[in-house]
Amino acid sequence: EDRARKAAKALGEEWESFKAEDSSAHQLHAHWLAYRYPITLRFGRAAAGVYQAARLRSGHLTFQDLLLYTARLLREHPDVRQELGRRYRYLLIDEFQDTDPLQAEVVFLLASEPESGGRWTEVQLRAGALFVVGDPKQSIYRFRRADIALSGQVKRRFREVGQVVELVANFRSTQPVERLVNA
């Protein structure tokens, strides 16, 4: 039993030495990862392209596809933005903190002056066309690309072209909870 324990310990030490950062095996593994990374990316991109083409052919688009194609349509076709702007003069977006960048692009393009370009971060908004409500502290959709930094970016845009109204009264919780959340 003592002999087996010593053999196991020696094997463990050998293993640690084998995988140590300065070992040849570790360096070989790092080179292999660096070599295979571009190959894996090329394969992944090609597979994604084939899958996307199949979805288009079959007409079975994902939610992400719908967002991507809508953003592209609005970005590249000011006439479509103009027509939709006539039809939907005002947009109210609640729970904006859970909006992802692609959704923000769609919203800003829908509320913009069509001749002001196709970059959502630079378009001129139609006066009074966009109203958003959100609390970055309540953002829960990071798993689907909602980004708290986006709230800050949109707030800066609103300060440039419109108005930001801060809600400072709380009707949902008590002072101790407020202090904890604010901290």
Short mmCIF file of the C-alpha atoms (twelve columns), coordinates in Angstrom:
data_MODEL
# 
_entry.id   MODEL 
# 
loop_
_atom_site.group_PDB 
_atom_site.id 
_atom_site.type_symbol 
_atom_site.label_atom_id 
_atom_site.label_alt_id 
_atom_site.label_comp_id 
_atom_site.label_asym_id 
_atom_site.label_seq_id 
_atom_site.Cartn_x 
_atom_site.Cartn_y 
_atom_site.Cartn_z 
_atom_site.pdbx_PDB_model_num 
ATOM 1   C CA . GLU A 1   0.000   0.000  0.000   1 
ATOM 2   C CA . ASP A 2   2.834   2.394  0.855   1 
ATOM 3   C CA . ARG A 3   4.548   1.512  -2.412  1 
ATOM 4   C CA . ALA A 4   1.358   2.220  -4.390  1 
ATOM 5   C CA . ARG A 5   0.967   5.573  -2.634  1 
ATOM 6   C CA . LYS A 6   4.551   6.548  -3.500  1 
ATOM 7   C CA . ALA A 7   4.036   5.497  -7.121  1 
ATOM 8   C CA . ALA A 8   0.830   7.536  -7.312  1 
ATOM 9   C CA . LYS A 9   2.596   10.561 -5.809  1 
ATOM 10  C CA . ALA A 10  5.491   10.215 -8.254  1 
ATOM 11  C CA . LEU A 11  3.055   9.933  -11.146 1 
ATOM 12  C CA . GLY A 12  1.250   13.051 -9.908  1 
ATOM 13  C CA . GLU A 13  4.518   14.985 -9.731  1 
ATOM 14  C CA . GLU A 14  5.438   13.789 -13.201 1 
ATOM 15  C CA . TRP A 15  2.049   14.947 -14.494 1 
ATOM 16  C CA . GLU A 16  2.456   18.384 -12.877 1 
ATOM 17  C CA . SER A 17  5.904   18.704 -14.422 1 
ATOM 18  C CA . PHE A 18  4.535   17.597 -17.799 1 
ATOM 19  C CA . LYS A 19  1.815   20.265 -17.855 1 
ATOM 20  C CA . ALA A 20  3.828   23.089 -16.216 1 
ATOM 21  C CA . GLU A 21  3.858   26.390 -18.151 1 
ATOM 22  C CA . ASP A 22  7.539   26.127 -19.012 1 
ATOM 23  C CA . SER A 23  7.308   22.529 -20.216 1 
ATOM 24  C CA . SER A 24  7.606   21.454 -23.843 1 
ATOM 25  C CA . ALA A 25  4.146   19.865 -23.671 1 
ATOM 26  C CA . HIS A 26  2.560   23.134 -22.533 1 
ATOM 27  C CA . GLN A 27  4.328   25.067 -25.295 1 
ATOM 28  C CA . LEU A 28  3.297   22.487 -27.896 1 
ATOM 29  C CA . HIS A 29  -0.304  22.697 -26.693 1 
ATOM 30  C CA . ALA A 30  -0.238  26.516 -26.914 1 
ATOM 31  C CA . HIS A 31  1.111   26.322 -30.483 1 
ATOM 32  C CA . TRP A 32  -1.571  23.804 -31.389 1 
ATOM 33  C CA . LEU A 33  -4.317  26.068 -30.024 1 
ATOM 34  C CA . ALA A 34  -2.922  29.047 -31.943 1 
ATOM 35  C CA . TYR A 35  -2.731  26.944 -35.124 1 
ATOM 36  C CA . ARG A 36  -6.217  25.505 -34.895 1 
ATOM 37  C CA . TYR A 37  -7.952  28.767 -33.923 1 
ATOM 38  C CA . PRO A 38  -8.055  30.285 -37.453 1 
ATOM 39  C CA . ILE A 39  -9.039  26.910 -38.907 1 
ATOM 40  C CA . THR A 40  -11.876 26.606 -36.407 1 
ATOM 41  C CA . LEU A 41  -13.038 30.155 -37.136 1 
ATOM 42  C CA . ARG A 42  -13.044 29.536 -40.913 1 
ATOM 43  C CA . PHE A 43  -15.017 26.340 -40.396 1 
ATOM 44  C CA . GLY A 44  -17.465 28.029 -38.009 1 
ATOM 45  C CA . ARG A 45  -18.048 30.960 -40.368 1 
ATOM 46  C CA . ALA A 46  -18.563 28.647 -43.332 1 
ATOM 47  C CA . ALA A 47  -21.000 26.486 -41.349 1 
ATOM 48  C CA . ALA A 48  -22.893 29.584 -40.195 1 
ATOM 49  C CA . GLY A 49  -23.127 30.753 -43.815 1 
ATOM 50  C CA . VAL A 50  -24.494 27.404 -44.974 1 
ATOM 51  C CA . TYR A 51  -27.004 27.364 -42.108 1 
ATOM 52  C CA . GLN A 52  -28.069 30.941 -42.876 1 
ATOM 53  C CA . ALA A 53  -28.580 30.130 -46.570 1 
ATOM 54  C CA . ALA A 54  -30.650 27.073 -45.636 1 
ATOM 55  C CA . ARG A 55  -32.835 29.194 -43.322 1 
ATOM 56  C CA . LEU A 56  -33.354 31.741 -46.087 1 
ATOM 57  C CA . ARG A 57  -34.255 29.060 -48.643 1 
ATOM 58  C CA . SER A 58  -36.730 27.419 -46.303 1 
ATOM 59  C CA . GLY A 59  -38.146 30.676 -44.931 1 
ATOM 60  C CA . HIS A 60  -37.482 29.585 -41.347 1 
ATOM 61  C CA . LEU A 61  -35.753 32.642 -39.895 1 
ATOM 62  C CA . THR A 62  -34.626 32.983 -36.317 1 
ATOM 63  C CA . PHE A 63  -35.438 35.957 -34.101 1 
ATOM 64  C CA . GLN A 64  -31.854 37.154 -34.617 1 
ATOM 65  C CA . ASP A 65  -32.295 36.872 -38.403 1 
ATOM 66  C CA . LEU A 66  -35.393 39.050 -38.215 1 
ATOM 67  C CA . LEU A 67  -33.491 41.690 -36.253 1 
ATOM 68  C CA . LEU A 68  -30.482 41.580 -38.586 1 
ATOM 69  C CA . TYR A 69  -32.565 41.844 -41.759 1 
ATOM 70  C CA . THR A 70  -34.781 44.570 -40.301 1 
ATOM 71  C CA . ALA A 71  -31.754 46.637 -39.251 1 
ATOM 72  C CA . ARG A 72  -30.168 46.197 -42.673 1 
ATOM 73  C CA . LEU A 73  -33.408 47.145 -44.438 1 
ATOM 74  C CA . LEU A 74  -33.792 50.302 -42.355 1 
ATOM 75  C CA . ARG A 75  -30.100 51.181 -42.641 1 
ATOM 76  C CA . GLU A 76  -29.914 50.784 -46.425 1 
ATOM 77  C CA . HIS A 77  -33.361 51.995 -47.534 1 
ATOM 78  C CA . PRO A 78  -34.339 55.497 -46.374 1 
ATOM 79  C CA . ASP A 79  -37.612 55.193 -48.337 1 
ATOM 80  C CA . VAL A 80  -38.672 52.290 -46.107 1 
ATOM 81  C CA . ARG A 81  -37.776 54.304 -43.008 1 
ATOM 82  C CA . GLN A 82  -39.797 57.224 -44.322 1 
ATOM 83  C CA . GLU A 83  -42.871 55.073 -44.976 1 
ATOM 84  C CA . LEU A 84  -42.663 53.369 -41.589 1 
ATOM 85  C CA . GLY A 85  -42.056 56.738 -39.926 1 
ATOM 86  C CA . ARG A 86  -45.318 57.997 -41.408 1 
ATOM 87  C CA . ARG A 87  -47.162 54.904 -40.243 1 
ATOM 88  C CA . TYR A 88  -45.593 54.760 -36.758 1 
ATOM 89  C CA . ARG A 89  -44.999 58.366 -35.746 1 
ATOM 90  C CA . TYR A 90  -44.258 57.677 -32.076 1 
ATOM 91  C CA . LEU A 91  -42.396 54.842 -30.411 1 
ATOM 92  C CA . LEU A 92  -42.531 54.065 -26.699 1 
ATOM 93  C CA . ILE A 93  -40.007 51.465 -25.575 1 
ATOM 94  C CA . ASP A 94  -40.433 50.216 -22.026 1 
ATOM 95  C CA . GLU A 95  -37.814 48.113 -20.195 1 
ATOM 96  C CA . PHE A 96  -35.150 49.635 -22.443 1 
ATOM 97  C CA . GLN A 97  -32.406 48.305 -20.159 1 
ATOM 98  C CA . ASP A 98  -33.047 44.872 -21.698 1 
ATOM 99  C CA . THR A 99  -32.551 46.081 -25.268 1 
ATOM 100 C CA . ASP A 100 -29.599 44.744 -27.215 1 
ATOM 101 C CA . PRO A 101 -27.550 46.869 -29.659 1 
ATOM 102 C CA . LEU A 102 -29.356 45.506 -32.713 1 
ATOM 103 C CA . GLN A 103 -32.766 46.304 -31.254 1 
ATOM 104 C CA . ALA A 104 -31.536 49.803 -30.341 1 
ATOM 105 C CA . GLU A 105 -30.407 50.287 -33.940 1 
ATOM 106 C CA . VAL A 106 -33.852 49.291 -35.249 1 
ATOM 107 C CA . VAL A 107 -35.613 51.615 -32.799 1 
ATOM 108 C CA . PHE A 108 -33.388 54.606 -33.545 1 
ATOM 109 C CA . LEU A 109 -33.646 54.094 -37.306 1 
ATOM 110 C CA . LEU A 110 -37.437 53.817 -37.100 1 
ATOM 111 C CA . ALA A 111 -37.602 57.112 -35.194 1 
ATOM 112 C CA . SER A 112 -35.094 58.944 -37.390 1 
ATOM 113 C CA . GLU A 113 -35.256 61.370 -40.274 1 
ATOM 114 C CA . PRO A 114 -34.555 59.136 -43.302 1 
ATOM 115 C CA . GLU A 115 -32.222 61.626 -44.966 1 
ATOM 116 C CA . SER A 116 -29.979 61.813 -41.884 1 
ATOM 117 C CA . GLY A 117 -27.978 58.716 -42.820 1 
ATOM 118 C CA . GLY A 118 -27.941 55.071 -41.843 1 
ATOM 119 C CA . ARG A 119 -25.799 54.990 -38.698 1 
ATOM 120 C CA . TRP A 120 -28.112 54.759 -35.721 1 
ATOM 121 C CA . THR A 121 -25.585 56.418 -33.432 1 
ATOM 122 C CA . GLU A 122 -25.610 59.531 -35.645 1 
ATOM 123 C CA . VAL A 123 -29.095 59.803 -37.171 1 
ATOM 124 C CA . GLN A 124 -31.302 62.781 -36.439 1 
ATOM 125 C CA . LEU A 125 -34.403 61.708 -34.557 1 
ATOM 126 C CA . ARG A 126 -37.817 63.054 -35.531 1 
ATOM 127 C CA . ALA A 127 -38.966 65.493 -32.861 1 
ATOM 128 C CA . GLY A 128 -40.859 63.606 -30.148 1 
ATOM 129 C CA . ALA A 129 -40.733 60.319 -32.075 1 
ATOM 130 C CA . LEU A 130 -38.899 58.218 -29.483 1 
ATOM 131 C CA . PHE A 131 -39.594 57.777 -25.780 1 
ATOM 132 C CA . VAL A 132 -37.731 55.132 -23.804 1 
ATOM 133 C CA . VAL A 133 -38.150 54.021 -20.219 1 
ATOM 134 C CA . GLY A 134 -35.576 51.912 -18.464 1 
ATOM 135 C CA . ASP A 135 -33.560 51.341 -15.337 1 
ATOM 136 C CA . PRO A 136 -30.050 49.958 -15.899 1 
ATOM 137 C CA . LYS A 137 -30.104 48.517 -12.375 1 
ATOM 138 C CA . GLN A 138 -32.888 46.180 -13.479 1 
ATOM 139 C CA . SER A 139 -31.105 44.790 -16.545 1 
ATOM 140 C CA . ILE A 140 -31.489 40.999 -16.552 1 
ATOM 141 C CA . TYR A 141 -31.046 39.999 -20.196 1 
ATOM 142 C CA . ARG A 142 -27.268 40.043 -20.558 1 
ATOM 143 C CA . PHE A 143 -27.483 36.436 -21.784 1 
ATOM 144 C CA . ARG A 144 -29.097 37.762 -24.969 1 
ATOM 145 C CA . ARG A 145 -26.759 40.710 -25.472 1 
ATOM 146 C CA . ALA A 146 -28.557 43.367 -23.429 1 
ATOM 147 C CA . ASP A 147 -25.740 45.640 -22.348 1 
ATOM 148 C CA . ILE A 148 -25.815 48.147 -19.522 1 
ATOM 149 C CA . ALA A 149 -23.286 50.271 -21.455 1 
ATOM 150 C CA . LEU A 150 -25.908 50.657 -24.195 1 
ATOM 151 C CA . SER A 151 -28.196 52.434 -21.723 1 
ATOM 152 C CA . GLY A 152 -25.447 54.982 -21.099 1 
ATOM 153 C CA . GLN A 153 -24.821 55.423 -24.820 1 
ATOM 154 C CA . VAL A 154 -28.527 55.976 -25.497 1 
ATOM 155 C CA . LYS A 155 -28.771 58.397 -22.593 1 
ATOM 156 C CA . ARG A 156 -25.904 60.443 -24.082 1 
ATOM 157 C CA . ARG A 157 -27.683 60.415 -27.479 1 
ATOM 158 C CA . PHE A 158 -30.873 61.655 -25.861 1 
ATOM 159 C CA . ARG A 159 -28.972 64.455 -24.154 1 
ATOM 160 C CA . GLU A 160 -27.595 65.458 -27.587 1 
ATOM 161 C CA . VAL A 161 -30.900 65.421 -29.451 1 
ATOM 162 C CA . GLY A 162 -33.645 65.489 -26.883 1 
ATOM 163 C CA . GLN A 163 -34.249 65.335 -23.196 1 
ATOM 164 C CA . VAL A 164 -33.496 62.943 -20.337 1 
ATOM 165 C CA . VAL A 165 -35.938 62.939 -17.446 1 
ATOM 166 C CA . GLU A 166 -34.705 61.155 -14.349 1 
ATOM 167 C CA . LEU A 167 -37.240 59.439 -12.119 1 
ATOM 168 C CA . VAL A 168 -36.073 60.019 -8.581  1 
ATOM 169 C CA . ALA A 169 -39.081 58.864 -6.564  1 
ATOM 170 C CA . ASN A 170 -39.404 55.207 -5.654  1 
ATOM 171 C CA . PHE A 171 -42.796 53.691 -4.923  1 
ATOM 172 C CA . ARG A 172 -41.782 50.020 -4.860  1 
ATOM 173 C CA . SER A 173 -39.470 49.501 -1.920  1 
ATOM 174 C CA . THR A 174 -38.285 50.879 1.408   1 
ATOM 175 C CA . GLN A 175 -35.321 53.143 2.185   1 
ATOM 176 C CA . PRO A 176 -33.019 50.291 3.339   1 
ATOM 177 C CA . VAL A 177 -33.568 48.428 0.054   1 
ATOM 178 C CA . GLU A 178 -32.934 51.654 -1.923  1 
ATOM 179 C CA . ARG A 179 -29.667 52.283 -0.083  1 
ATOM 180 C CA . LEU A 180 -28.520 48.699 -0.710  1 
ATOM 181 C CA . VAL A 181 -29.338 48.849 -4.425  1 
ATOM 182 C CA . ASN A 182 -27.830 52.302 -4.873  1 
ATOM 183 C CA . ALA A 183 -24.621 51.191 -3.153  1 
# 
